[in-house]
Coordinates of C-alpha atoms in Angstrom, one line a residue:
M27 CA 14.4 -12.0 3.3
L28 CA 14.9 -8.3 2.6
I29 CA 15.9 -7.8 -1.0
S30 CA 16.1 -4.0 -1.2
S31 CA 15.0 -0.8 0.4
A32 CA 14.5 1.4 -2.6
S33 CA 17.1 4.2 -2.1
R34 CA 15.5 6.5 -4.7
L35 CA 12.6 6.8 -2.4
W36 CA 12.3 8.3 1.1
P37 CA 14.1 6.5 3.9
S38 CA 11.9 4.8 6.5
Y39 CA 12.7 7.1 9.3
R40 CA 11.5 10.1 7.3
A41 CA 8.6 8.8 5.3
G42 CA 5.0 9.1 6.4
A43 CA 4.3 5.5 5.4
C44 CA 6.1 2.3 4.3
L45 CA 5.1 0.1 1.4
T46 CA 6.3 -3.5 1.4
V47 CA 6.1 -5.4 -1.8
D48 CA 6.3 -9.2 -1.5
L49 CA 8.1 -10.4 -4.7
S50 CA 7.6 -14.0 -3.6
A51 CA 3.8 -13.5 -3.7
I52 CA 4.0 -12.1 -7.2
V53 CA 6.0 -15.1 -8.3
A54 CA 3.5 -17.4 -6.6
N55 CA 0.6 -15.7 -8.4
Y56 CA 2.4 -16.1 -11.7
R57 CA 2.9 -19.8 -11.1
T58 CA -0.8 -20.2 -10.1
L59 CA -1.8 -18.5 -13.3
K60 CA 0.7 -20.5 -15.4
E61 CA -0.7 -23.8 -14.0
R62 CA -4.2 -22.7 -14.7
V63 CA -3.5 -22.1 -18.4
A64 CA -1.7 -25.4 -18.9
D65 CA 0.0 -25.4 -22.3
S66 CA -0.7 -21.8 -23.2
I67 CA 2.1 -19.3 -22.8
C68 CA 1.7 -17.2 -19.7
S69 CA 3.1 -13.7 -20.2
A70 CA 3.4 -10.9 -17.7
V71 CA 2.0 -7.4 -18.0
V72 CA 4.2 -4.9 -16.3
K73 CA 2.8 -1.6 -17.7
A74 CA 2.5 1.4 -15.5
D75 CA 5.7 0.4 -13.7
A76 CA 4.3 -3.0 -12.8
Y77 CA 1.0 -1.5 -11.7
G78 CA 2.9 1.0 -9.6
L79 CA 5.0 -1.6 -7.7
G80 CA 8.3 -1.2 -9.6
A81 CA 9.0 -3.0 -12.8
A82 CA 12.7 -2.9 -12.2
Y83 CA 12.2 -5.2 -9.2
V84 CA 9.2 -7.2 -10.4
A85 CA 10.2 -8.2 -14.0
P86 CA 13.5 -9.9 -13.1
E87 CA 11.7 -12.1 -10.6
L88 CA 9.0 -13.0 -13.1
E89 CA 11.6 -13.9 -15.7
K90 CA 13.4 -16.2 -13.2
A91 CA 10.0 -17.8 -12.6
G92 CA 9.6 -18.5 -16.3
A93 CA 8.1 -15.5 -17.9
K94 CA 9.6 -14.8 -21.4
E95 CA 6.9 -12.5 -22.7
F96 CA 6.3 -9.0 -21.2
F97 CA 3.7 -6.4 -22.1
V98 CA 3.9 -2.6 -21.5
A99 CA 1.7 0.2 -22.8
H100 CA 4.2 2.9 -24.0
V101 CA 7.4 2.7 -25.9
D102 CA 9.4 4.3 -23.1
E103 CA 8.2 1.7 -20.7
G104 CA 9.6 -0.9 -23.0
I105 CA 12.9 1.0 -23.3
I106 CA 13.3 1.1 -19.5
L107 CA 12.2 -2.5 -19.1
R108 CA 14.8 -3.7 -21.6
E109 CA 17.5 -2.8 -19.0
H110 CA 16.0 -5.2 -16.5
V111 CA 15.3 -8.4 -18.4
S112 CA 17.5 -10.6 -20.6
P113 CA 18.1 -10.1 -24.3
D114 CA 15.9 -13.2 -24.9
A115 CA 12.9 -11.7 -23.3
R116 CA 10.3 -10.4 -25.7
I117 CA 8.8 -7.0 -24.9
T118 CA 5.5 -6.0 -26.6
V119 CA 4.2 -2.4 -26.6
L120 CA 0.5 -2.3 -26.6
H121 CA -0.1 1.2 -28.0
G122 CA 1.9 0.6 -31.1
P123 CA 4.4 2.9 -33.0
R124 CA 3.8 6.6 -33.5
P125 CA 5.6 7.7 -36.8
Q126 CA 8.6 9.3 -35.2
A127 CA 9.1 6.5 -32.6
A128 CA 9.2 3.5 -35.0
A129 CA 13.0 3.5 -35.1
D130 CA 13.1 3.2 -31.3
F131 CA 11.2 0.0 -31.5
V132 CA 13.9 -1.5 -33.7
R133 CA 16.7 0.0 -31.7
Y134 CA 15.5 -1.5 -28.4
D135 CA 14.1 -4.7 -29.8
L136 CA 10.5 -4.0 -29.0
R137 CA 7.5 -5.6 -30.7
P138 CA 4.7 -3.2 -31.5
V139 CA 1.0 -4.0 -31.4
L140 CA -0.5 -2.7 -34.6
N141 CA -3.9 -1.4 -33.9
S142 CA -4.8 0.4 -37.1
L143 CA -4.1 0.6 -40.8
E144 CA -2.1 3.8 -40.1
Q145 CA 0.2 2.0 -37.6
I146 CA 0.6 -0.8 -40.1
E147 CA 1.7 1.7 -42.7
T148 CA 4.2 3.2 -40.2
W149 CA 5.7 -0.2 -39.5
R150 CA 5.7 -1.2 -43.1
N151 CA 7.6 2.0 -43.9
E152 CA 10.1 1.2 -41.2
A153 CA 10.6 -2.3 -42.5
R154 CA 11.3 -0.9 -45.9
K155 CA 13.7 1.6 -44.5
M156 CA 15.5 -1.2 -42.6
D157 CA 15.4 -3.4 -45.7
R158 CA 14.2 -6.4 -43.6
S159 CA 11.1 -8.0 -42.2
L160 CA 10.0 -6.6 -38.8
E161 CA 8.0 -8.5 -36.2
A162 CA 4.7 -7.2 -35.0
A163 CA 1.5 -8.2 -33.2
L164 CA -1.9 -7.4 -34.8
Q165 CA -4.8 -6.4 -32.6
V166 CA -8.3 -6.9 -33.8
D167 CA -11.4 -5.1 -32.3
S168 CA -13.6 -8.0 -31.3
G169 CA -16.3 -5.8 -29.7
M170 CA -14.7 -3.4 -27.2
S171 CA -14.4 -0.5 -29.6
R172 CA -11.2 0.7 -28.0
F173 CA -8.1 -0.6 -29.7
G174 CA -7.7 -2.8 -32.8
L175 CA -8.4 -3.3 -36.4
S176 CA -12.1 -3.1 -37.4
D177 CA -14.0 -5.6 -39.6
R178 CA -13.4 -3.3 -42.5
D179 CA -9.7 -3.0 -41.8
V180 CA -9.3 -6.8 -41.6
E181 CA -11.3 -7.2 -44.9
R182 CA -9.0 -4.8 -46.6
L183 CA -5.9 -6.6 -45.3
S184 CA -7.2 -9.9 -46.5
E185 CA -7.8 -8.4 -50.0
E186 CA -4.5 -6.4 -50.2
A187 CA -1.8 -8.7 -48.9
A188 CA 0.8 -6.0 -49.9
L189 CA -0.3 -3.9 -47.0
L190 CA 1.6 -6.3 -44.7
D191 CA 4.7 -6.4 -46.8
G192 CA 7.8 -6.5 -44.5
I193 CA 5.7 -7.3 -41.4
H194 CA 6.1 -10.6 -39.8
S195 CA 2.9 -11.2 -37.7
T196 CA 3.8 -13.2 -34.6
L197 CA 0.7 -12.7 -32.6
I198 CA -3.0 -11.8 -33.2
M199 CA -4.7 -10.4 -30.1
S200 CA -7.8 -8.8 -28.8
H201 CA -9.1 -7.8 -25.4
L202 CA -12.3 -8.8 -23.4
A203 CA -14.5 -6.0 -22.1
C204 CA -16.5 -8.0 -19.6
A205 CA -14.1 -10.8 -18.5
D206 CA -14.8 -10.0 -14.8
E207 CA -18.4 -10.9 -15.4
P208 CA -18.3 -14.7 -16.2
E209 CA -22.0 -14.8 -17.2
N210 CA -21.9 -11.9 -19.6
R211 CA -22.6 -13.2 -23.1
A212 CA -20.3 -10.5 -24.5
N213 CA -17.4 -12.8 -23.6
S214 CA -18.4 -15.6 -25.9
E215 CA -19.4 -13.1 -28.6
Q216 CA -16.0 -11.5 -28.5
R217 CA -14.2 -14.8 -28.6
Q218 CA -16.2 -15.8 -31.8
N219 CA -15.5 -12.4 -33.3
M220 CA -11.8 -12.7 -32.7
L221 CA -11.5 -16.1 -34.2
R222 CA -13.5 -15.0 -37.2
L223 CA -11.3 -12.0 -37.8
A224 CA -8.1 -13.9 -37.1
S225 CA -9.0 -16.5 -39.8
R226 CA -8.8 -13.7 -42.4
L227 CA -5.2 -12.7 -41.4
P228 CA -1.9 -14.4 -41.8
A229 CA -1.7 -17.4 -39.4
A230 CA -0.2 -16.5 -36.0
P231 CA -0.6 -17.5 -32.3
L232 CA -3.7 -16.0 -30.7
S233 CA -4.2 -14.1 -27.4
L234 CA -7.5 -12.9 -26.0
S235 CA -7.4 -13.1 -22.2
A236 CA -5.9 -10.9 -19.6
S237 CA -6.2 -11.6 -15.8
S238 CA -10.0 -12.1 -15.5
G239 CA -10.3 -13.9 -18.9
I240 CA -8.0 -16.6 -17.6
F241 CA -10.7 -17.6 -15.1
L242 CA -13.3 -18.0 -17.9
G243 CA -11.8 -21.4 -18.7
P244 CA -9.7 -23.1 -21.3
D245 CA -11.7 -21.9 -24.3
Y246 CA -10.4 -18.4 -23.6
H247 CA -6.7 -19.3 -23.0
L248 CA -5.8 -19.8 -26.7
D249 CA -2.1 -19.6 -27.3
L250 CA -1.0 -16.9 -24.9
V251 CA -2.6 -15.1 -21.9
R252 CA -1.7 -11.7 -20.6
P253 CA -2.2 -11.4 -16.8
G254 CA -1.5 -8.1 -15.2
A255 CA -3.7 -7.3 -12.2
A256 CA -3.8 -10.9 -11.0
L257 CA 0.0 -11.0 -10.7
Y258 CA -0.3 -8.2 -8.1
G259 CA -3.0 -10.0 -6.1
L260 CA -6.1 -8.2 -7.3
R261 CA -9.4 -10.2 -7.3
P262 CA -10.1 -11.5 -10.9
C263 CA -13.9 -11.7 -10.2
A264 CA -15.9 -9.8 -7.6
T265 CA -18.4 -12.6 -7.1
Q266 CA -15.8 -15.3 -6.5
P267 CA -13.1 -15.9 -3.8
N268 CA -9.7 -14.5 -4.7
P269 CA -7.3 -17.4 -5.3
L270 CA -4.3 -15.1 -5.4
Q271 CA -1.9 -14.0 -2.7
S272 CA -1.8 -10.5 -1.4
V273 CA 1.3 -8.6 -2.6
V274 CA 1.5 -5.3 -0.8
R275 CA 1.3 -4.0 2.8
L276 CA 1.1 -0.3 3.5
Q277 CA 1.8 0.9 7.0
A278 CA 1.5 4.6 7.9
H279 CA 2.9 6.4 10.9
V280 CA 0.6 8.1 13.4
L281 CA 1.7 11.7 13.6
Q282 CA -0.4 12.9 16.4
I283 CA -3.0 11.6 18.9
R284 CA -5.6 13.8 20.6
D285 CA -8.7 13.7 22.6
L286 CA -11.9 15.2 21.1
A287 CA -14.7 16.7 23.1
P288 CA -18.3 16.3 22.0
G289 CA -19.2 18.7 19.2
E290 CA -15.6 19.5 18.2
G291 CA -15.0 19.4 14.4
V292 CA -12.4 17.5 12.5
G293 CA -10.6 18.3 9.2
Y294 CA -11.6 20.5 6.3
G295 CA -15.2 21.6 6.4
L296 CA -15.4 20.3 10.0
T297 CA -17.7 17.6 8.6
Y298 CA -17.2 15.2 11.5
R299 CA -18.4 16.2 15.0
P300 CA -18.8 13.5 17.6
L301 CA -21.7 13.3 20.1
E302 CA -19.4 11.9 22.8
P303 CA -15.7 12.1 23.7
R304 CA -13.5 10.4 21.2
R305 CA -9.7 9.8 20.7
I306 CA -8.5 10.5 17.2
A307 CA -5.2 10.1 15.4
T308 CA -3.7 11.9 12.4
V309 CA -2.1 9.4 10.0
G310 CA 0.7 10.4 7.6
A311 CA -0.9 9.5 4.2
G312 CA -3.5 11.3 2.2
Y313 CA -4.9 11.8 -1.3
A314 CA -1.5 12.7 -2.7
D315 CA -0.5 9.2 -1.6
G316 CA -3.4 7.4 -3.4
F317 CA -6.2 7.6 -0.9
S318 CA -9.1 9.3 -2.5
R319 CA -11.3 11.8 -0.7
H320 CA -14.3 10.1 -2.3
G321 CA -15.7 7.4 -0.1
A322 CA -13.6 8.4 2.9
K323 CA -16.6 7.8 5.2
D324 CA -16.5 4.1 4.3
G325 CA -12.7 3.8 4.8
C326 CA -10.7 2.5 7.7
V327 CA -7.3 1.5 8.8
W328 CA -6.3 -1.4 11.1
F329 CA -4.2 -1.5 14.2
G330 CA -3.8 -5.2 15.0
D331 CA -7.4 -6.5 15.4
Y332 CA -8.8 -3.0 15.9
R333 CA -10.7 -1.4 13.0
L334 CA -10.2 2.3 13.1
P335 CA -12.8 4.2 10.9
V336 CA -11.6 7.2 8.9
I337 CA -13.4 10.4 10.1
G338 CA -13.8 13.7 8.3
R339 CA -12.3 14.5 5.0
I340 CA -9.0 13.0 3.8
S341 CA -6.4 15.8 3.3
M342 CA -3.5 15.9 0.8
D343 CA -1.0 14.5 3.2
S344 CA -3.0 13.0 6.1
M345 CA -6.2 11.5 7.3
S346 CA -7.9 11.3 10.7
V347 CA -9.0 8.0 12.2
D348 CA -11.0 7.1 15.4
M349 CA -8.7 5.3 17.9
T350 CA -11.2 5.3 20.8
D351 CA -11.4 1.5 21.0
V352 CA -7.7 1.0 21.2
P353 CA -6.5 0.5 24.9
E354 CA -4.4 3.4 26.1
G355 CA -1.6 1.0 27.0
L356 CA -1.2 0.1 23.3
L357 CA -0.8 3.7 22.2
S358 CA 2.7 5.1 21.5
Q359 CA 4.3 8.0 19.7
D360 CA 5.0 7.2 16.0
M361 CA 3.1 3.9 16.1
T362 CA 2.0 2.5 12.7
V363 CA -1.4 1.4 11.3
D364 CA -2.2 -0.7 8.3
L365 CA -3.8 1.1 5.4
I366 CA -3.4 -2.1 3.3
G367 CA -2.6 -5.3 5.1
P368 CA -3.8 -8.6 6.4
R369 CA -7.2 -7.2 7.4
R370 CA -7.7 -4.9 4.5
S371 CA -6.9 -5.7 0.9
V372 CA -6.3 -3.4 -2.1
D373 CA -9.8 -4.5 -3.4
D374 CA -11.3 -3.5 0.0
V375 CA -9.7 0.0 -0.3
A376 CA -11.1 0.2 -3.8
Q377 CA -14.6 -0.8 -2.8
A378 CA -14.7 1.9 -0.1
A379 CA -13.5 4.5 -2.6
G380 CA -16.0 3.4 -5.3
T381 CA -13.3 2.4 -7.7
I382 CA -11.2 -0.7 -8.7
G383 CA -8.0 -2.2 -7.3
Y384 CA -6.2 -1.3 -10.5
E385 CA -6.6 2.4 -9.7
V386 CA -5.6 2.0 -6.1
L387 CA -2.4 0.2 -6.9
T388 CA -1.3 2.6 -9.7
S389 CA -2.1 5.6 -7.6
L390 CA 0.1 4.7 -4.6
G391 CA 2.4 7.7 -4.4
H392 CA 6.1 8.0 -4.5
R393 CA 6.5 9.4 -1.0
Y394 CA 6.4 6.0 0.6
H395 CA 9.6 4.2 1.7
R396 CA 9.5 1.0 -0.3
T397 CA 10.9 -2.3 0.7
Y398 CA 11.0 -5.4 -1.5
V399 CA 11.1 -8.8 0.2
K400 CA 11.3 -12.5 -0.8
R401 CA 10.3 -15.4 1.4

């Protein structure tokens, strides 16, 4: 069932490619994760506009499926999200409050994650200004050295309780650095570090695992999990089968088909020159649409069961593919090929480009016509 063709984006008859987002698959993935964590709360991470897929479409469906906790990175993401979920939904902002933005957290009912003593001071001052207790999550650095309160910070908080005056801690969280590597001992070390640090703070529910951490087992689920990439079909562990449904399909239009003689060059730098006659197509998507020049030689698109290798360099707005194996009777003007689809996942695209599926999803451009569907 078609839910919406996003009118703010290019219409299908003008766009170079069409991106279909399967909201039912996102909901199914959420339910799969929720079942796996049993009694723990399963939240939903919708930062970066739901990993590039449109939080305004994704978040309401997740809330209908039972999600009551949402996580974003920046305060403005939270402000925008507040328009699309119910007043009862809790929105947590991972980067915490900057001094001049603290009042906006209160105004839009956003819970900050406090990552430092400075952010705690900012939030304590805001509570004093509001003359009431304000809710917050506390993040501890369990070993990633990115966000969170250090051992020394936690020690000071345990010795000076007044530092948390006016702050109602409703979550203590941390983040795993190697959750996609199940055998890495850093995972168990971080878990122990988090539990040790949390024991020195005011009691609150605990959260450690994001997408990959969920698959480390019940010991890592604690009170709340924070899946993001897994909701959108990305593989939680590279060495294990993906238990999640694919969420996106990206079909690009063929703008031109031509025959290539032996020795003729293709694209910038003329880096591809065939030794025999080939038939090539120019496809209407390029690096401005999220397809990196790096690793292009390992890339491909699909037309039905035909794998079409990318040849030459990917341009800003287009790429060239070898269509020699496709029977001439199947060729047509304005035909489409799958850049992402049943035969090529987001993770496959990432592997060819030497990156991760997170980057591919969040880099998909805004020049696509977007369609949201539910089954």
